[in-house]
Short mmCIF file of C-alpha atoms in Angstrom, two decimals:
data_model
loop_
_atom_site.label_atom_id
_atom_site.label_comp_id
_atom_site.label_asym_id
_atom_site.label_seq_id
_atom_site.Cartn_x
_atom_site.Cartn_y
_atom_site.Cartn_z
CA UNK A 268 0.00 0.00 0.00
CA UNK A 269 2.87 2.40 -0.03
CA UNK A 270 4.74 1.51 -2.12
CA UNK A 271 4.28 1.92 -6.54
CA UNK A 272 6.15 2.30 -9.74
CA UNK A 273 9.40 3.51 -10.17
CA UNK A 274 9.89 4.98 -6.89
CA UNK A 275 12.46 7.23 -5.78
CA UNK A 276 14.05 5.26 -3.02
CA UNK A 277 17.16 6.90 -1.71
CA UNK A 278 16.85 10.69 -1.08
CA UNK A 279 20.38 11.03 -2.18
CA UNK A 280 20.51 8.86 -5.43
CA UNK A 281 17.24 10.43 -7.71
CA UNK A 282 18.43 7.64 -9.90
CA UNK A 283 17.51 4.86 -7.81
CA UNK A 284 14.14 3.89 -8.49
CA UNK A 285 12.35 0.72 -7.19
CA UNK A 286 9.36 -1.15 -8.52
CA UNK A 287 7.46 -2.61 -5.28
CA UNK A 288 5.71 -5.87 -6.01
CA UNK A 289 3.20 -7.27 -3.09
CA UNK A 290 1.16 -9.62 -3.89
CA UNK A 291 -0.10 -12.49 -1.46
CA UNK A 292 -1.90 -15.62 -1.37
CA UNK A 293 -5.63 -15.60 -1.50
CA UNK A 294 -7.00 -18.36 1.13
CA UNK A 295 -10.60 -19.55 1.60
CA UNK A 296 -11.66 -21.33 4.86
CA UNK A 297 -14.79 -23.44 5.02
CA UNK A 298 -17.54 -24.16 8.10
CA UNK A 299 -19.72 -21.68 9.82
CA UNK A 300 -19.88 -19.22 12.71
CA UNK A 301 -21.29 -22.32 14.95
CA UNK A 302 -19.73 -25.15 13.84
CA UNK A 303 -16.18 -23.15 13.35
CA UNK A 304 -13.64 -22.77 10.01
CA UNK A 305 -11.06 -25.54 8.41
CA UNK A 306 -8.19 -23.53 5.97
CA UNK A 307 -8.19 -25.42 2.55
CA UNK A 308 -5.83 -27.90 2.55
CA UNK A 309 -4.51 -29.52 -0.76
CA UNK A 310 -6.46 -27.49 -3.33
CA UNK A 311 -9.54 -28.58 -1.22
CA UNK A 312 -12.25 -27.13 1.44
CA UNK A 313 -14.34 -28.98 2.79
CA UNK A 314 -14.32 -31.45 -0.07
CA UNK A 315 -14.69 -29.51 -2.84
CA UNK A 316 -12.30 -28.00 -5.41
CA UNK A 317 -10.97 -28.90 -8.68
CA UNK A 318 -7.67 -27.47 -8.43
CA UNK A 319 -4.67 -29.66 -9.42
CA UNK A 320 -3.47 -31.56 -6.26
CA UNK A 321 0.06 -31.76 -4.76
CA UNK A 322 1.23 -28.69 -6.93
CA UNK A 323 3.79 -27.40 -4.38
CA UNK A 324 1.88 -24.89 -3.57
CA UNK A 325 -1.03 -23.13 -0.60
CA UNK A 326 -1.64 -25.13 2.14
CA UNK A 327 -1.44 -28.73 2.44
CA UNK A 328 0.84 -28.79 -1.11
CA UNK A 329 -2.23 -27.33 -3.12
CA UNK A 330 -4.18 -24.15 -3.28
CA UNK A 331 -8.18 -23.65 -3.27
CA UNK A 332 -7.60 -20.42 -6.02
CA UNK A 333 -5.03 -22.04 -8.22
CA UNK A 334 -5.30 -19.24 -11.17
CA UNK A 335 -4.40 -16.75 -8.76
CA UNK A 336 -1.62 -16.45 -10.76
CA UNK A 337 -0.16 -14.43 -14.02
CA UNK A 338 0.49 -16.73 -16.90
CA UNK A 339 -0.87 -20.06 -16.89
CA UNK A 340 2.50 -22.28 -15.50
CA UNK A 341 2.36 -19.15 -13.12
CA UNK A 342 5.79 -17.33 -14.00
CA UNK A 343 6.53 -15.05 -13.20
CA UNK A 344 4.16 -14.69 -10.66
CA UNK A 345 2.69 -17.23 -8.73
CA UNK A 346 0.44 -14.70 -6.95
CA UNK A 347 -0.91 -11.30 -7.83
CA UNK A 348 -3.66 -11.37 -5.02
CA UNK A 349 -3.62 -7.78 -3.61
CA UNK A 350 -5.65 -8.49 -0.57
CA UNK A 351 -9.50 -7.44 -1.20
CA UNK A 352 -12.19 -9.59 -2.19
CA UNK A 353 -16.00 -9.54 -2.43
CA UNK A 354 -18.71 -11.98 -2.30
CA UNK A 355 -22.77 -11.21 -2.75
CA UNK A 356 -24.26 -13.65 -0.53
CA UNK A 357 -26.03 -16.25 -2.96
CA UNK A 358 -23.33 -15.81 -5.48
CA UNK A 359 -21.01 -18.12 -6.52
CA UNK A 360 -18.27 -15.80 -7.74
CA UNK A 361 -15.63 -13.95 -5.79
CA UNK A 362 -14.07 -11.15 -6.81
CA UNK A 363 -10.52 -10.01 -5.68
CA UNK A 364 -8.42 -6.92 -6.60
CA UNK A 365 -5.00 -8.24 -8.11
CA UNK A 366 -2.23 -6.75 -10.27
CA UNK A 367 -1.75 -7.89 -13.73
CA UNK A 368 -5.20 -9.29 -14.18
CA UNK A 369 -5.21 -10.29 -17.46
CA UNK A 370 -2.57 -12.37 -19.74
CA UNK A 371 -3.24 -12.52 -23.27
CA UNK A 372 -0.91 -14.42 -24.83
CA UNK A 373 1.96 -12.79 -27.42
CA UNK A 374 0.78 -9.56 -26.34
CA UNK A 375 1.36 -9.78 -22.24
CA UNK A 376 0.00 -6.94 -19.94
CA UNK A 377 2.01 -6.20 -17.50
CA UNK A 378 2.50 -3.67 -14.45
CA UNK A 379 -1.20 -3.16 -14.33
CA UNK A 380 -3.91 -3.54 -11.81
CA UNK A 381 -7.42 -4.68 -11.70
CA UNK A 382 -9.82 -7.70 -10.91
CA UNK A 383 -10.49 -11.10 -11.74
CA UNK A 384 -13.33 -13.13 -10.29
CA UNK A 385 -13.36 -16.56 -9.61
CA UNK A 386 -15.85 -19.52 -9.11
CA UNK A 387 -16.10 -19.96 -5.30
CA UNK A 388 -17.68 -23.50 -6.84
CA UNK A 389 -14.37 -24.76 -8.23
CA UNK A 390 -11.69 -22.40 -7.23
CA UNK A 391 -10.99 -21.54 -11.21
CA UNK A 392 -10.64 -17.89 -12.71
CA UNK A 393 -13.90 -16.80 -14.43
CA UNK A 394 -12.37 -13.61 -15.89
CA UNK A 395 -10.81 -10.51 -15.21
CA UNK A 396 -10.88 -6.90 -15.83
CA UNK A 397 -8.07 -4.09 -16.68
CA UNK A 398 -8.19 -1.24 -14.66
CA UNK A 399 -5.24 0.69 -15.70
CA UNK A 400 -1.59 -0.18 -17.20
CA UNK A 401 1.62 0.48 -16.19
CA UNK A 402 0.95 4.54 -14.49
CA UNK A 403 2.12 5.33 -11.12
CA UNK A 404 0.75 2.26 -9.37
CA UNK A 405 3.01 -0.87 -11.64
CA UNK A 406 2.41 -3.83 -9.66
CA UNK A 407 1.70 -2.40 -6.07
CA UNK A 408 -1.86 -2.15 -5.28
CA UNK A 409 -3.59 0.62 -6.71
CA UNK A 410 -7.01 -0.15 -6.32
CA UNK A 411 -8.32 -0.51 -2.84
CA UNK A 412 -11.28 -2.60 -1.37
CA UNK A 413 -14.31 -3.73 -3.57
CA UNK A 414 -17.59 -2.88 -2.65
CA UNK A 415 -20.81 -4.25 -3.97
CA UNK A 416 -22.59 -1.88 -5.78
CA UNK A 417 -26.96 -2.46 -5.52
CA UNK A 418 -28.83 -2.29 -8.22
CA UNK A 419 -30.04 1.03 -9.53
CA UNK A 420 -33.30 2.23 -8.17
CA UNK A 421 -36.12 0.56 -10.24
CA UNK A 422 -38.78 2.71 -11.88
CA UNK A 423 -42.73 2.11 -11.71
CA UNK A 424 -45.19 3.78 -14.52
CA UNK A 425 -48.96 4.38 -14.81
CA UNK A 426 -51.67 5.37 -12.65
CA UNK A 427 -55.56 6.19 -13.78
CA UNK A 428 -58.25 5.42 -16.39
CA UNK A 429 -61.14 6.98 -16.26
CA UNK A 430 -64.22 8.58 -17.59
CA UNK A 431 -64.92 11.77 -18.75
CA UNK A 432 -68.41 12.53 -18.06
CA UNK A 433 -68.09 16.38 -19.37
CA UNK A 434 -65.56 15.63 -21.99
CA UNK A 435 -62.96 19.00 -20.57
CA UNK A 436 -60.14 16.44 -20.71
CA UNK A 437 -59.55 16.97 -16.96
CA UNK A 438 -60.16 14.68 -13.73
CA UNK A 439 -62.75 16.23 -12.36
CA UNK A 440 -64.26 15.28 -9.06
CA UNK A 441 -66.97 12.94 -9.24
CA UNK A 442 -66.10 10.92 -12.42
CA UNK A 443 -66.30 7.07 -12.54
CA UNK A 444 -62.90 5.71 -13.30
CA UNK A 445 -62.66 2.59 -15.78
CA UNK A 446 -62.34 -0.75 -14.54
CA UNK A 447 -61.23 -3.93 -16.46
CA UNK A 448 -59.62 -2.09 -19.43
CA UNK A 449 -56.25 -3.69 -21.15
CA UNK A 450 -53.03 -1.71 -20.44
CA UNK A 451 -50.11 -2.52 -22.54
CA UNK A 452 -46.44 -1.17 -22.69
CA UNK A 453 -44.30 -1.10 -25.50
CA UNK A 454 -40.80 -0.67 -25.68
CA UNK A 455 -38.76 2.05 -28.38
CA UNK A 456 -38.93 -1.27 -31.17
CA UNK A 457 -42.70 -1.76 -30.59
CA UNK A 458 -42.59 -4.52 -28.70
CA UNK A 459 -45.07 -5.91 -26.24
CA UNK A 460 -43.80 -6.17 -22.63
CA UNK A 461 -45.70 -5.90 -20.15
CA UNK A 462 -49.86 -6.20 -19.55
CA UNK A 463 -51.84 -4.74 -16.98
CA UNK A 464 -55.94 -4.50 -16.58
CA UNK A 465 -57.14 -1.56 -14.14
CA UNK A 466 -58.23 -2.58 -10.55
CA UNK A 467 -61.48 -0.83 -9.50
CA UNK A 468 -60.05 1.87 -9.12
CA UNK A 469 -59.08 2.58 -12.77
CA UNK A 470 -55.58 2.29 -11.60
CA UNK A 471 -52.55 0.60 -13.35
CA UNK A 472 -49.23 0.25 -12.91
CA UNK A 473 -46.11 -1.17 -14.46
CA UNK A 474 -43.25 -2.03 -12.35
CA UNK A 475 -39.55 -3.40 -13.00
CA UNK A 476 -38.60 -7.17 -12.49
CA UNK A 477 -36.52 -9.76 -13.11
CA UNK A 478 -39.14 -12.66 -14.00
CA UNK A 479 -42.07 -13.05 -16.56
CA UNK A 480 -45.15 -11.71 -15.12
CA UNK A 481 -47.21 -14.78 -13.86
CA UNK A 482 -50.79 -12.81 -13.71
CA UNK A 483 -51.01 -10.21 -16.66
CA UNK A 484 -54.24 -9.78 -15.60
CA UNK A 485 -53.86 -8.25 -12.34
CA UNK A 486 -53.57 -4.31 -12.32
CA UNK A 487 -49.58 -4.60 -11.95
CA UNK A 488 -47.43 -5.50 -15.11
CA UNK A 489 -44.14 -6.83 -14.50
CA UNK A 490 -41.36 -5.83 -16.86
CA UNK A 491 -39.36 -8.61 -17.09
CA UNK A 492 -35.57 -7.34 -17.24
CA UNK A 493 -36.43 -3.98 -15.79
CA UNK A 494 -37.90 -0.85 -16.81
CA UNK A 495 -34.57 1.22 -18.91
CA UNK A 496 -33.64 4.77 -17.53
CA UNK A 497 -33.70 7.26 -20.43
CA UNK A 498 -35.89 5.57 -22.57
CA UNK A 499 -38.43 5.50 -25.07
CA UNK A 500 -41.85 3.85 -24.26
CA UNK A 501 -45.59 3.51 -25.24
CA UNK A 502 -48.65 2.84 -23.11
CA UNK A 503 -51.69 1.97 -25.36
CA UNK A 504 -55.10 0.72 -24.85
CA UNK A 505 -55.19 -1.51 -27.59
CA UNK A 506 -56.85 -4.39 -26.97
CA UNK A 507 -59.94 -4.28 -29.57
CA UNK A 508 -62.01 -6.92 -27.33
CA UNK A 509 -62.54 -3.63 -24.72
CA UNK A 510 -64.25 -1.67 -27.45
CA UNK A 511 -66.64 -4.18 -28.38
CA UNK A 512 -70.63 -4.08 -26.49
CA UNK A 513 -70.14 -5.15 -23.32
CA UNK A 514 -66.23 -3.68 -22.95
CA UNK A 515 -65.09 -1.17 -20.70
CA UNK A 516 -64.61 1.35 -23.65
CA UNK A 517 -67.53 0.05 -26.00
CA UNK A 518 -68.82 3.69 -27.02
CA UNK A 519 -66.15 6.24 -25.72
CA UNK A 520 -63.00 7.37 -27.84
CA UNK A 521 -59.96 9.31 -26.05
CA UNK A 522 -60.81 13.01 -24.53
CA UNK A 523 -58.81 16.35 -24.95
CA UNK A 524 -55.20 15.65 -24.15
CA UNK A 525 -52.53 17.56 -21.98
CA UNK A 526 -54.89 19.92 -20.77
CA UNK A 527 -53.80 23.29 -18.50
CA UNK A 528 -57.10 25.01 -17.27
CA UNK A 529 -57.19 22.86 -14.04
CA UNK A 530 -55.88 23.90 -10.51
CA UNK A 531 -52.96 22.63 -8.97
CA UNK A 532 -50.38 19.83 -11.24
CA UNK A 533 -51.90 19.84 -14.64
CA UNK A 534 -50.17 16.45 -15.35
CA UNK A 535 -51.47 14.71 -12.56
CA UNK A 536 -55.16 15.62 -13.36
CA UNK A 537 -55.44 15.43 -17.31
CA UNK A 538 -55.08 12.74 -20.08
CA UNK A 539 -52.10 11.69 -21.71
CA UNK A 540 -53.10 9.59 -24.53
CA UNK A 541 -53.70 10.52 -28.37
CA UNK A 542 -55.35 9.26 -31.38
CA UNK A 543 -52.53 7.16 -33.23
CA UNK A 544 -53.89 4.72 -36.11
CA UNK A 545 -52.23 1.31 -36.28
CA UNK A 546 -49.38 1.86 -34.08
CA UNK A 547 -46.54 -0.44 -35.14
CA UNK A 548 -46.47 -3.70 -33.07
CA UNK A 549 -50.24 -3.79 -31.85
CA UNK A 550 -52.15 -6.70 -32.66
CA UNK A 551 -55.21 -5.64 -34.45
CA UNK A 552 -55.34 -2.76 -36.91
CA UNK A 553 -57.11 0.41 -35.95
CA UNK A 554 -57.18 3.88 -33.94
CA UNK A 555 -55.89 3.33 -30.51
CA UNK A 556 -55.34 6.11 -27.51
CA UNK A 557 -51.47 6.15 -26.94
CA UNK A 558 -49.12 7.34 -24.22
CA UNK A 559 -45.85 8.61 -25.41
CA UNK A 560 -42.96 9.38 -22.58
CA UNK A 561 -39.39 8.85 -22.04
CA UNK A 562 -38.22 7.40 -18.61
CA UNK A 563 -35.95 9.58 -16.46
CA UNK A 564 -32.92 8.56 -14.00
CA UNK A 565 -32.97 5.82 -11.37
CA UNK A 566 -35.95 5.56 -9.32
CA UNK A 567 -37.91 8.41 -11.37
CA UNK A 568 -41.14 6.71 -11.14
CA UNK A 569 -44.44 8.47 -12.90
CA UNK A 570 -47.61 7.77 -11.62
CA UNK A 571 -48.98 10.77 -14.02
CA UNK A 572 -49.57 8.71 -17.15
CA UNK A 573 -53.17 9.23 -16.79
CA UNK A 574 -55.79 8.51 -19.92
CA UNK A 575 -59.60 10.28 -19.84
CA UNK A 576 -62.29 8.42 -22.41
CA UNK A 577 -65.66 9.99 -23.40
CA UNK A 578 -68.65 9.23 -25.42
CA UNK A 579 -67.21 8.81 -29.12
CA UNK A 580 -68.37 11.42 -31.48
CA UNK A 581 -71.64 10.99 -33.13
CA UNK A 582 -72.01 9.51 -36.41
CA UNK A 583 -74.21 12.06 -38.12
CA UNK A 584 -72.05 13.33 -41.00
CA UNK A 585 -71.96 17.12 -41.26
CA UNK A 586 -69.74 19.52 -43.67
CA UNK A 587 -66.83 21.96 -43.09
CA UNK A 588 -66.69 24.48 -46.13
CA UNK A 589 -64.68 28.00 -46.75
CA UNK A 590 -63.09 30.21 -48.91
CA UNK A 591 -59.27 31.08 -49.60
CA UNK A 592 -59.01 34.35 -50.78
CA UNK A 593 -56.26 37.37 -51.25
CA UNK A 594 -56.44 40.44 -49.51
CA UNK A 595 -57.77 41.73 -52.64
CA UNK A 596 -60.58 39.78 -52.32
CA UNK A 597 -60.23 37.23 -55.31
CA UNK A 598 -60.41 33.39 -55.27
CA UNK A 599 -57.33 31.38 -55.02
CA UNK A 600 -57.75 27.75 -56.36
CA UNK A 601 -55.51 24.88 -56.44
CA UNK A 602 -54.89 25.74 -52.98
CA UNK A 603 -54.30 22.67 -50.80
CA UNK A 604 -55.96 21.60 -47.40
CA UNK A 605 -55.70 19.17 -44.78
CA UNK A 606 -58.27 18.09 -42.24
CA UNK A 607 -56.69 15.80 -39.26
CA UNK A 608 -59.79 13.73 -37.32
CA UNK A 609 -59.53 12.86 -33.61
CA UNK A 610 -58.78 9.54 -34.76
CA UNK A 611 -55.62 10.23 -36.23
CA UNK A 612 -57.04 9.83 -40.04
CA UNK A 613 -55.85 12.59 -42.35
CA UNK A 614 -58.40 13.90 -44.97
CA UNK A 615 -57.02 16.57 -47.86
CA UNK A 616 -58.96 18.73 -50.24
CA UNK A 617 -58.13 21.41 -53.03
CA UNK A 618 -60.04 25.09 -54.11
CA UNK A 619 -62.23 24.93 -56.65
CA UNK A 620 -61.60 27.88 -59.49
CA UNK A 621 -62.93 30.84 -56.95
CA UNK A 622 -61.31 29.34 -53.90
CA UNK A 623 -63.99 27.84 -52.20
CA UNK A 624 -63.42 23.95 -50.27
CA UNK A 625 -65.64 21.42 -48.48
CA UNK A 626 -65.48 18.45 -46.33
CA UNK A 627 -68.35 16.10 -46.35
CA UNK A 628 -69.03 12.86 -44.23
CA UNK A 629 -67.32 14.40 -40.89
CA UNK A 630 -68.53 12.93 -37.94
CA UNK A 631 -69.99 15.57 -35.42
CA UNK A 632 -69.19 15.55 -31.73
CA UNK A 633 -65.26 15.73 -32.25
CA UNK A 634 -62.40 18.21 -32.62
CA UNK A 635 -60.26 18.50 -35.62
CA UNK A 636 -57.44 20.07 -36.87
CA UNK A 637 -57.92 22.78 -40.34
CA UNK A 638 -54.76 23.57 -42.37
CA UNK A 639 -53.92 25.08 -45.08
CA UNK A 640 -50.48 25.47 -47.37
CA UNK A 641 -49.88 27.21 -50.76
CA UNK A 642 -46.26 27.36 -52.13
CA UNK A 643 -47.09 30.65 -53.69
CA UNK A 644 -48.43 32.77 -50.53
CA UNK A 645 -48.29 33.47 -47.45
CA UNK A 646 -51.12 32.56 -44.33
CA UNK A 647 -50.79 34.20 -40.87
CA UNK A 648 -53.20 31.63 -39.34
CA UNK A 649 -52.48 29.15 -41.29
CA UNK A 650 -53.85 26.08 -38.36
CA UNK A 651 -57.16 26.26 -36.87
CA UNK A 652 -58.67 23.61 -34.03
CA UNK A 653 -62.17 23.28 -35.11
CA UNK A 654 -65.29 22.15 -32.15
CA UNK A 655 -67.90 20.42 -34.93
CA UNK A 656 -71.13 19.94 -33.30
CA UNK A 657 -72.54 20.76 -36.61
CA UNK A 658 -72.18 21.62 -40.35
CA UNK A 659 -69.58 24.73 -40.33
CA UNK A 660 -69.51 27.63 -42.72
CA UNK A 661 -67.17 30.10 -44.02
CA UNK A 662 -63.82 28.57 -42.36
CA UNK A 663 -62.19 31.33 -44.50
CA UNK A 664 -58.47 31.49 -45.02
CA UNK A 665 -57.20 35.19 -46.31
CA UNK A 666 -53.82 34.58 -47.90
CA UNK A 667 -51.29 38.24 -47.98
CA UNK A 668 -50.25 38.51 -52.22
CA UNK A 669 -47.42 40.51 -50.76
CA UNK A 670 -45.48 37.99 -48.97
CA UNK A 671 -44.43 34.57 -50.59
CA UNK A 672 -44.74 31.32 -48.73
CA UNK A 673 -41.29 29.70 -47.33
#
């Protein structure tokens, strides 16, 4: 511990530099606290081992941690042990801090510290790891004790379905939460891992693990293998059998999403979820509500991922119909539009020869996004977030002649 690489060692002679080498012997003893310990003896404790017998070497002409060593015939060091060593209880492996931890042959590494684990099992080397290479530290021990590290803090998503009566897109006291509805995560490749199905309270949650989930359809999903820290998920309500009469969502579509009129956390009291038609990796085709988020650091659980259904817009078709026009007050045609549904589905139309558009066959009851684009002007407004409760007239768009479109 005090001593390194290439150290001065006479203050009068600067030229005299030492290389301090101090490895040991790594021993294992075998028994219990009540029963009391036995030192390996001959390569062996307590019966077990496989190291070669009778080598010369440990105690009893044989050591437990025969590859303790650096090169395999062990010149020229028959130990590089440096003195720490860790075990997790239930593990078979034992790590141990040693200096030149790794031999590769042809190419050997030298004056370098590190670790190497070995199979408490057996005795053998499992592997080793390079910590640094030649530096201030050479063959002494430059790395200290070894500490087991836990696991980082696991993370837990999800929280609330549930029903919005007045359709505001916002918790509001009073409304019934959703029972029985299919909640699935997806990873960033749009694969299915996890399943939950809301409790009676509407709630859901998915939590990290380290098994397969043995009852998907509890209200808790198990992640098997953990959920990742800075990463890209989905949480969609696709199963098709919930929309179907007699289904928790048979009749209701996803409300307003990330609303901010509410008091207090707006994220803990609105919905999440929009409108995404066949998402990649669902089962079934069709328009789903979907959760988009990325997870944080360790431990940065969200139980914000909240999604409000209400009463699906009504089938009666109505119209949406305008003009585009210049400030001058003429008719621009060829003019392209593009109505986006709650669903997700896309619907585009172009001016007739005095400007004018329409959109038949829209279902009433929903909101829906107007646009317009011309490559030859310019729009101020050119996005408008239409409430159709019935047929609407003279959604006008007045494009400026003076100003071209970039």
């Amino acid at each position: 511990d005090q001593t390194g690489y290439n150290n001065a060692s006479n203050p009068a002679n600067a030229a005299d530099l030492r290389k301090g080498i101090t490895a040991g012997e790594i021993l294992r003893a075998c028994g219990s606290p009540a029963l009391g310990w036995t030192l390996e003896s001959n390569g062996r404790c307590a019966t077990i081992g496989s190291a070669p017998q009778n080598s010369g070497e440990g105690p009893g002409n044989g050591e437990y941690y025969y590859q303790d060593s650096y090169h395999p015939d062990g010149n020229p060091h028959d130990e590089v042990g440096n003195g720490a060593a860790f075990q997790l209880p239930g593990h078979n492996v034992m790590v141990a801090t040693i200096f030149d931890p790794v031999y590769v042959p042809l190419d050997n590494i030298f004056d370098s510290g590190g670790f190497r684990w070995f199979v408490n099992g057996t005795g053998a080397q499992n592997r080793g790891y390079l910590a640094y290479a030649t530096g201030d530290f050479g063959k002494a021990n430059g790395m200290g004790n070894v500490i087991g590290l836990c696991d980082s803090a696991p993370i837990e998503i999800g929280n609330r379905i549930w029903r919005d009566l007045n359709g505001n897109g916002v918790q509001d006291p009073g409304e019934t939460v959703l029972a029985g509805v299919t909640v699935r995560l997806y990873n960033s490749g749009n694969a299915l891992i996890a399943t939950a199905v809301t409790d009676a309270n509407g709630e859901y949650y998915f939590v990290s693990g380290t098994a397969a989930d043995v009852n998907p359809g509890d209200n808790i999903g198990i992640v098997n293998g953990q959920i990742l820290q800075s990463s890209a998920y989905q949480i969609r309500l696709d199963n098709t059998a919930n929309y179907l009469a007699g289904g928790p969502l048979f009749g209701l579509s996803a409300t307003h999403t990330n609303q901010i009129s509410q008091l207090g956390d707006d994220d803990s009291s609105d919905s999440d979820a929009f409108i995404v038609v066949n998402p990649a990796g669902s089962p079934t085709a069709g328009a789903f509500p979907v959760v988009s988020f990325t997870t944080g650091g360790p431990g940065s659980n969200n139980h914000t991922v909240d999604i409000g259904l209400r009463t699906a817009p009504l089938a009666a078709p109505v119209a949406i119909e305008g003009q585009i026009f210049s400030t001058s007050g003429n008719g621009i045609r060829n003019v392209r539009l593009t109505l986006t549904m709650e669903d997700g589905s896309v619907r585009s139309a172009l001016t007739g020869s005095f400007g004018y558009y329409r959109f038949d066959g829209i279902s009433a009851g929903q909101t829906v996004i107007l646009n317009v684009y011309s490559k030859r002007y310019f729009f101020g407004q050119p996005t408008r977030v239409l409430n159709v409760g019935d047929n609407l007239v003279n959604i006008d768009f007045i494009a400026d002649d003076t100003a071209t479109a970039k």
